[in-house]
């Protein structure tokens, strides 16, 4: 962090109000956050367009991937507000309603992504390991109803969090979803562990078990001497790698740093310099969490034959159009 943006404090220093001062975050966090989420929006908008307009027949896996792309795209309206928030020195200028909208969309985005990633992991495990058995998760109608249920749960939790975490005035700054909100210290501590367990640990554990069993099956039971067997193995290995990388790179730092931050705020509120460092690292982890939106389209390429065919047909059409334009240009010359 730029030393010009920080007033160095002793480890146990605090301001006159007994709480740590609010320091502006470095401009690089602001820029990278906007770039990552904007790139994720473009990639997922393109993915949604391919699913909706270029994929004629959907199966259960396609439905799950579509809803994952949707959960990634909904965070986009929040990004400009977060950028202005950081640029104004962590001062929320948009009022209570937009603060609640920010909380609702962020919670739906992050935890919608983990839920749908977990469902994709379960689906891949069932399809490959139990390919000869019937299962409800292979049925498109059931998966459609399941996704509707997930969105209802996400909407309920988003509304609850939006109303129990209102913005507040802390010193000269208006704070929205910040560990500097003294009156919400206990609430943040409780909510954090609910989200950490049910929003990260449980989904990651289920995904890891599914992919562990899938990897074991690929090495011991799958016949890779055939072209079909080799194709299934390559596709599954890539999905394992991308999914676990998303959990480890994108969601683990966010959840760990938030847990450390709320713990320091609750039990060590006078350690301002330590809290400032953790807060900066936490906001930086949002950038990694945003990378999730950029990596998820890789899952669609590896996990959906329809998506890959639609993408390839789009490239072929573009190439043919370019060839026609070149031919017309040469004829005119």
Tab-separated table of C-alpha atoms in Angstrom:
chain	number	residue	atom	x	y	z
A	1	UNK	CA	0.000	0.000	0.000
A	2	UNK	CA	1.163	3.535	-0.790
A	3	UNK	CA	2.685	4.994	2.407
A	4	UNK	CA	1.196	8.372	1.466
A	5	UNK	CA	-2.264	6.889	2.071
A	6	UNK	CA	-1.561	5.616	5.565
A	7	UNK	CA	-0.897	7.391	8.820
A	8	UNK	CA	1.420	4.886	10.533
A	9	UNK	CA	0.046	3.825	13.888
A	10	UNK	CA	1.581	1.762	16.662
A	11	UNK	CA	0.235	-1.767	16.762
A	12	UNK	CA	-2.114	-0.988	19.637
A	13	UNK	CA	-3.009	2.577	18.649
A	14	UNK	CA	-6.594	3.778	18.300
A	15	UNK	CA	-8.328	7.076	17.736
A	16	UNK	CA	-10.182	9.131	20.299
A	17	UNK	CA	-13.398	7.231	19.855
A	18	UNK	CA	-11.791	3.930	20.867
A	19	UNK	CA	-11.967	2.466	17.381
A	20	UNK	CA	-9.492	2.209	14.532
A	21	UNK	CA	-9.395	5.052	11.983
A	22	UNK	CA	-10.764	4.382	8.509
A	23	UNK	CA	-7.971	4.572	5.944
A	24	UNK	CA	-8.457	4.826	2.148
A	25	UNK	CA	-7.434	1.811	0.094
A	26	UNK	CA	-4.804	1.967	-2.607
A	27	UNK	CA	-6.045	2.983	-6.053
A	28	UNK	CA	-4.671	-0.237	-7.578
A	29	UNK	CA	-7.311	-2.272	-5.713
A	30	UNK	CA	-9.980	-0.061	-7.233
A	31	UNK	CA	-8.638	-0.402	-10.787
A	32	UNK	CA	-8.025	-4.164	-10.649
A	33	UNK	CA	-11.422	-4.797	-9.084
A	34	UNK	CA	-13.173	-2.963	-11.927
A	35	UNK	CA	-11.101	-4.690	-14.616
A	36	UNK	CA	-11.663	-8.187	-13.240
A	37	UNK	CA	-15.407	-7.828	-12.734
A	38	UNK	CA	-15.855	-6.112	-16.110
A	39	UNK	CA	-13.966	-8.919	-17.864
A	40	UNK	CA	-16.052	-11.464	-15.966
A	41	UNK	CA	-19.220	-9.667	-17.045
A	42	UNK	CA	-18.173	-9.780	-20.715
A	43	UNK	CA	-17.236	-13.472	-20.570
A	44	UNK	CA	-20.402	-14.494	-18.745
A	45	UNK	CA	-22.663	-12.333	-20.920
A	46	UNK	CA	-21.118	-14.058	-23.930
A	47	UNK	CA	-21.654	-17.435	-22.238
A	48	UNK	CA	-25.285	-16.647	-21.460
A	49	UNK	CA	-25.817	-15.581	-25.074
A	50	UNK	CA	-24.359	-18.864	-26.351
A	51	UNK	CA	-26.501	-20.876	-23.918
A	52	UNK	CA	-29.671	-18.970	-24.745
A	53	UNK	CA	-29.299	-18.295	-28.470
A	54	UNK	CA	-26.839	-20.866	-29.809
A	55	UNK	CA	-27.573	-24.006	-27.792
A	56	UNK	CA	-30.702	-25.665	-29.240
A	57	UNK	CA	-30.999	-28.550	-26.772
A	58	UNK	CA	-30.267	-28.319	-23.059
A	59	UNK	CA	-29.537	-31.225	-20.761
A	60	UNK	CA	-29.284	-31.128	-16.969
A	61	UNK	CA	-25.618	-30.117	-16.991
A	62	UNK	CA	-26.297	-27.220	-19.371
A	63	UNK	CA	-29.008	-25.929	-17.032
A	64	UNK	CA	-26.615	-25.881	-14.067
A	65	UNK	CA	-23.933	-24.107	-16.104
A	66	UNK	CA	-26.416	-21.487	-17.313
A	67	UNK	CA	-27.398	-20.637	-13.736
A	68	UNK	CA	-23.738	-20.484	-12.689
A	69	UNK	CA	-23.111	-17.940	-15.469
A	70	UNK	CA	-26.181	-15.993	-14.323
A	71	UNK	CA	-24.923	-15.873	-10.720
A	72	UNK	CA	-21.586	-14.541	-11.998
A	73	UNK	CA	-23.184	-11.827	-14.132
A	74	UNK	CA	-25.498	-10.325	-11.477
A	75	UNK	CA	-22.635	-8.753	-9.530
A	76	UNK	CA	-21.869	-6.285	-12.348
A	77	UNK	CA	-24.190	-3.419	-11.168
A	78	UNK	CA	-22.334	-3.396	-7.837
A	79	UNK	CA	-18.856	-2.895	-9.298
A	80	UNK	CA	-19.132	0.838	-10.206
A	81	UNK	CA	-20.521	1.613	-6.746
A	82	UNK	CA	-17.668	-0.254	-5.050
A	83	UNK	CA	-15.174	1.594	-7.264
A	84	UNK	CA	-16.572	4.982	-6.246
A	85	UNK	CA	-16.721	3.839	-2.602
A	86	UNK	CA	-12.987	3.094	-2.568
A	87	UNK	CA	-12.146	6.198	-4.620
A	88	UNK	CA	-13.982	8.390	-2.055
A	89	UNK	CA	-11.848	7.051	0.777
A	90	UNK	CA	-14.208	4.261	1.890
A	91	UNK	CA	-17.143	6.652	2.172
A	92	UNK	CA	-20.521	5.332	0.964
A	93	UNK	CA	-22.424	8.114	-0.834
A	94	UNK	CA	-25.311	6.138	-2.369
A	95	UNK	CA	-27.755	5.819	0.531
A	96	UNK	CA	-29.356	2.946	2.399
A	97	UNK	CA	-31.285	1.279	-0.458
A	98	UNK	CA	-28.270	0.934	-2.772
A	99	UNK	CA	-26.183	-0.314	0.153
A	100	UNK	CA	-28.766	-3.040	0.731
A	101	UNK	CA	-28.772	-3.801	-3.003
A	102	UNK	CA	-24.981	-4.114	-2.902
A	103	UNK	CA	-25.143	-6.583	-0.003
A	104	UNK	CA	-27.922	-8.600	-1.670
A	105	UNK	CA	-26.134	-8.897	-5.028
A	106	UNK	CA	-22.710	-9.653	-3.533
A	107	UNK	CA	-24.047	-12.396	-1.267
A	108	UNK	CA	-26.100	-13.907	-4.097
A	109	UNK	CA	-23.101	-13.787	-6.429
A	110	UNK	CA	-20.470	-15.313	-4.142
A	111	UNK	CA	-22.615	-18.003	-2.579
A	112	UNK	CA	-24.670	-18.679	-5.680
A	113	UNK	CA	-21.378	-19.442	-7.417
A	114	UNK	CA	-20.264	-21.895	-4.713
A	115	UNK	CA	-23.659	-23.661	-4.671
A	116	UNK	CA	-23.849	-24.070	-8.441
A	117	UNK	CA	-20.195	-25.159	-8.617
A	118	UNK	CA	-21.013	-27.819	-6.024
A	119	UNK	CA	-24.074	-28.984	-7.956
A	120	UNK	CA	-21.968	-29.190	-11.123
A	121	UNK	CA	-19.434	-31.303	-9.191
A	122	UNK	CA	-22.174	-33.659	-7.975
A	123	UNK	CA	-23.657	-33.834	-11.471
A	124	UNK	CA	-20.296	-34.671	-13.054
A	125	UNK	CA	-19.644	-37.344	-10.428
A	126	UNK	CA	-23.039	-39.002	-11.008
A	127	UNK	CA	-22.806	-38.822	-14.807
A	128	UNK	CA	-19.316	-40.354	-15.021
A	129	UNK	CA	-19.113	-42.707	-12.031
A	130	UNK	CA	-22.749	-43.884	-12.079
A	131	UNK	CA	-23.326	-43.489	-15.799
A	132	UNK	CA	-25.431	-46.667	-16.032
A	133	UNK	CA	-27.775	-45.779	-13.152
A	134	UNK	CA	-30.778	-43.477	-13.199
A	135	UNK	CA	-30.593	-40.388	-10.999
A	136	UNK	CA	-32.834	-37.365	-10.528
A	137	UNK	CA	-29.919	-34.992	-11.075
A	138	UNK	CA	-29.654	-36.317	-14.642
A	139	UNK	CA	-33.232	-35.213	-15.324
A	140	UNK	CA	-33.596	-31.742	-16.821
A	141	UNK	CA	-36.967	-31.006	-15.173
A	142	UNK	CA	-35.657	-31.876	-11.714
A	143	UNK	CA	-32.530	-29.754	-12.178
A	144	UNK	CA	-34.641	-26.828	-13.366
A	145	UNK	CA	-36.738	-27.040	-10.187
A	146	UNK	CA	-33.551	-27.450	-8.115
A	147	UNK	CA	-32.077	-24.263	-9.600
A	148	UNK	CA	-35.314	-22.405	-8.871
A	149	UNK	CA	-35.075	-23.573	-5.252
A	150	UNK	CA	-31.460	-22.369	-5.036
A	151	UNK	CA	-32.441	-18.903	-6.270
A	152	UNK	CA	-35.255	-18.738	-3.719
A	153	UNK	CA	-32.775	-19.570	-0.935
A	154	UNK	CA	-30.314	-16.977	-2.285
A	155	UNK	CA	-33.062	-14.352	-2.432
A	156	UNK	CA	-34.166	-15.037	1.150
A	157	UNK	CA	-30.629	-14.867	2.560
A	158	UNK	CA	-29.894	-11.749	0.486
A	159	UNK	CA	-32.952	-9.956	1.904
A	160	UNK	CA	-32.088	-11.020	5.462
A	161	UNK	CA	-28.467	-9.836	5.215
A	162	UNK	CA	-29.481	-6.605	3.497
A	163	UNK	CA	-31.800	-5.646	6.369
A	164	UNK	CA	-29.678	-6.756	9.333
A	165	UNK	CA	-26.536	-5.055	7.951
A	166	UNK	CA	-27.627	-1.450	7.321
A	167	UNK	CA	-25.184	1.363	6.497
A	168	UNK	CA	-24.003	3.494	9.392
A	169	UNK	CA	-22.060	6.674	10.118
A	170	UNK	CA	-18.609	5.960	11.551
A	171	UNK	CA	-16.687	9.159	12.246
A	172	UNK	CA	-16.847	11.265	9.097
A	173	UNK	CA	-17.496	8.303	6.781
A	174	UNK	CA	-20.654	6.441	5.831
A	175	UNK	CA	-19.885	2.731	5.986
A	176	UNK	CA	-21.600	-0.051	4.046
A	177	UNK	CA	-20.697	-3.692	4.658
A	178	UNK	CA	-17.596	-2.738	6.623
A	179	UNK	CA	-15.842	-4.181	9.669
A	180	UNK	CA	-15.585	-0.602	10.983
A	181	UNK	CA	-19.296	-0.600	11.846
A	182	UNK	CA	-18.991	-0.879	15.631
A	183	UNK	CA	-22.672	-1.578	16.344
A	184	UNK	CA	-22.641	-4.523	13.914
A	185	UNK	CA	-19.483	-6.147	15.265
A	186	UNK	CA	-21.298	-9.081	16.869
A	187	UNK	CA	-23.598	-9.550	13.883
A	188	UNK	CA	-20.662	-9.655	11.454
A	189	UNK	CA	-18.886	-12.200	13.642
A	190	UNK	CA	-21.881	-14.566	13.690
A	191	UNK	CA	-22.760	-14.141	10.012
A	192	UNK	CA	-19.165	-14.718	8.991
A	193	UNK	CA	-19.019	-18.168	10.548
A	194	UNK	CA	-22.403	-19.115	9.091
A	195	UNK	CA	-21.141	-18.137	5.639
A	196	UNK	CA	-17.736	-19.712	6.201
A	197	UNK	CA	-19.212	-23.094	7.143
A	198	UNK	CA	-22.259	-23.281	4.872
A	199	UNK	CA	-21.039	-21.026	2.074
A	200	UNK	CA	-17.487	-22.358	1.713
A	201	UNK	CA	-16.419	-25.322	3.874
A	202	UNK	CA	-19.456	-27.507	3.148
A	203	UNK	CA	-19.592	-26.830	-0.640
A	204	UNK	CA	-15.827	-27.240	-0.970
A	205	UNK	CA	-15.879	-30.510	0.998
A	206	UNK	CA	-18.690	-31.949	-1.123
A	207	UNK	CA	-16.945	-30.878	-4.350
A	208	UNK	CA	-13.591	-32.267	-3.188
A	209	UNK	CA	-15.157	-35.624	-2.266
A	210	UNK	CA	-16.973	-35.850	-5.609
A	211	UNK	CA	-13.879	-35.003	-7.595
A	212	UNK	CA	-11.734	-37.284	-5.424
A	213	UNK	CA	-14.026	-40.206	-6.192
A	214	UNK	CA	-14.120	-39.170	-9.838
A	215	UNK	CA	-10.315	-39.026	-10.046
A	216	UNK	CA	-10.064	-42.473	-8.447
A	217	UNK	CA	-12.532	-43.864	-10.951
A	218	UNK	CA	-10.635	-42.310	-13.870
A	219	UNK	CA	-7.402	-44.050	-12.867
A	220	UNK	CA	-8.817	-47.446	-11.899
A	221	UNK	CA	-11.990	-48.205	-13.871
A	222	UNK	CA	-12.145	-46.046	-16.991
A	223	UNK	CA	-11.037	-47.690	-20.225
A	224	UNK	CA	-8.868	-45.043	-21.883
A	225	UNK	CA	-7.844	-47.309	-24.766
A	226	UNK	CA	-10.940	-46.108	-26.623
A	227	UNK	CA	-11.381	-42.601	-28.010
A	228	UNK	CA	-14.552	-42.094	-25.957
A	229	UNK	CA	-12.892	-43.187	-22.716
A	230	UNK	CA	-9.905	-40.902	-23.322
A	231	UNK	CA	-12.221	-37.988	-24.106
A	232	UNK	CA	-14.193	-38.498	-20.882
A	233	UNK	CA	-10.968	-38.687	-18.882
A	234	UNK	CA	-9.505	-35.501	-20.364
A	235	UNK	CA	-12.747	-33.555	-19.929
A	236	UNK	CA	-13.188	-34.723	-16.333
A	237	UNK	CA	-9.571	-34.011	-15.359
A	238	UNK	CA	-9.847	-30.478	-16.707
A	239	UNK	CA	-13.103	-29.899	-14.845
A	240	UNK	CA	-11.516	-31.194	-11.624
A	241	UNK	CA	-8.575	-28.841	-12.036
A	242	UNK	CA	-10.636	-25.751	-12.842
A	243	UNK	CA	-13.259	-26.319	-10.119
A	244	UNK	CA	-10.752	-26.929	-7.324
A	245	UNK	CA	-8.648	-23.984	-8.532
A	246	UNK	CA	-11.725	-21.742	-8.316
A	247	UNK	CA	-12.404	-22.841	-4.740
A	248	UNK	CA	-8.753	-22.573	-3.675
A	249	UNK	CA	-7.730	-19.406	-5.524
A	250	UNK	CA	-10.944	-17.399	-5.536
A	251	UNK	CA	-12.983	-18.293	-2.455
A	252	UNK	CA	-10.487	-19.544	0.157
A	253	UNK	CA	-8.578	-16.213	0.629
A	254	UNK	CA	-11.841	-14.245	0.801
A	255	UNK	CA	-13.333	-16.433	3.532
A	256	UNK	CA	-10.131	-16.800	5.558
A	257	UNK	CA	-9.276	-13.091	5.541
A	258	UNK	CA	-12.837	-12.093	6.418
A	259	UNK	CA	-12.722	-14.534	9.339
A	260	UNK	CA	-9.418	-13.074	10.555
A	261	UNK	CA	-10.814	-9.539	10.176
A	262	UNK	CA	-13.983	-10.083	12.220
A	263	UNK	CA	-11.967	-11.968	14.869
A	264	UNK	CA	-9.537	-9.053	15.266
A	265	UNK	CA	-12.426	-6.582	15.389
A	266	UNK	CA	-14.180	-8.577	18.129
A	267	UNK	CA	-11.267	-9.682	20.316
A	268	UNK	CA	-8.395	-7.305	19.474
A	269	UNK	CA	-10.093	-3.996	18.535
A	270	UNK	CA	-7.079	-1.866	19.532
A	271	UNK	CA	-4.651	-3.492	17.082
A	272	UNK	CA	-5.319	-0.925	14.391
A	273	UNK	CA	-2.253	-1.446	12.223
A	274	UNK	CA	-2.865	-5.195	12.099
A	275	UNK	CA	-6.528	-4.625	11.272
A	276	UNK	CA	-5.596	-2.203	8.484
A	277	UNK	CA	-3.257	-4.767	6.915
A	278	UNK	CA	-5.908	-7.503	7.091
A	279	UNK	CA	-8.551	-5.146	5.695
A	280	UNK	CA	-6.326	-4.294	2.720
A	281	UNK	CA	-5.618	-7.989	2.102
A	282	UNK	CA	-9.350	-8.708	2.355
A	283	UNK	CA	-10.259	-6.154	-0.295
A	284	UNK	CA	-7.456	-7.517	-2.473
A	285	UNK	CA	-9.019	-10.974	-2.078
A	286	UNK	CA	-12.170	-9.551	-3.704
A	287	UNK	CA	-10.095	-9.282	-6.866
A	288	UNK	CA	-9.263	-12.987	-6.639
A	289	UNK	CA	-12.922	-13.734	-5.948
A	290	UNK	CA	-13.801	-11.797	-9.096
A	291	UNK	CA	-11.428	-14.024	-11.092
A	292	UNK	CA	-13.991	-16.762	-10.426
A	293	UNK	CA	-16.264	-15.089	-12.994
A	294	UNK	CA	-13.452	-15.296	-15.555
A	295	UNK	CA	-12.614	-18.952	-14.853
A	296	UNK	CA	-16.152	-20.340	-14.841
A	297	UNK	CA	-16.490	-20.141	-18.660
A	298	UNK	CA	-13.689	-22.716	-18.840
A	299	UNK	CA	-16.024	-25.150	-17.084
A	300	UNK	CA	-18.629	-24.618	-19.790
A	301	UNK	CA	-16.097	-25.492	-22.489
A	302	UNK	CA	-14.958	-28.635	-20.646
A	303	UNK	CA	-18.356	-29.723	-19.352
A	304	UNK	CA	-20.782	-28.937	-22.149
A	305	UNK	CA	-20.444	-30.410	-25.616
A	306	UNK	CA	-23.282	-28.159	-26.803
A	307	UNK	CA	-21.458	-25.062	-25.566
A	308	UNK	CA	-18.255	-26.073	-27.322
A	309	UNK	CA	-20.083	-26.872	-30.576
A	310	UNK	CA	-21.949	-23.548	-30.453
A	311	UNK	CA	-18.718	-21.656	-29.775
A	312	UNK	CA	-16.896	-23.440	-32.602
A	313	UNK	CA	-19.780	-22.808	-35.033
A	314	UNK	CA	-19.631	-19.140	-34.091
A	315	UNK	CA	-15.918	-19.059	-34.893
A	316	UNK	CA	-16.530	-20.794	-38.225
A	317	UNK	CA	-19.250	-18.277	-39.144
A	318	UNK	CA	-16.934	-15.417	-38.241
A	319	UNK	CA	-14.148	-16.903	-40.341
A	320	UNK	CA	-16.480	-17.432	-43.322
A	321	UNK	CA	-17.726	-13.862	-43.039
A	322	UNK	CA	-14.161	-12.594	-42.988
A	323	UNK	CA	-13.305	-14.677	-46.072
A	324	UNK	CA	-16.327	-13.276	-47.930
A	325	UNK	CA	-15.316	-9.745	-47.047
A	326	UNK	CA	-11.758	-10.405	-48.249
A	327	UNK	CA	-13.094	-11.869	-51.513
A	328	UNK	CA	-15.375	-8.903	-52.123
A	329	UNK	CA	-12.518	-6.520	-51.417
A	330	UNK	CA	-10.192	-8.267	-53.862
A	331	UNK	CA	-12.925	-8.319	-56.573
A	332	UNK	CA	-13.564	-4.596	-56.162
A	333	UNK	CA	-9.866	-3.939	-56.563
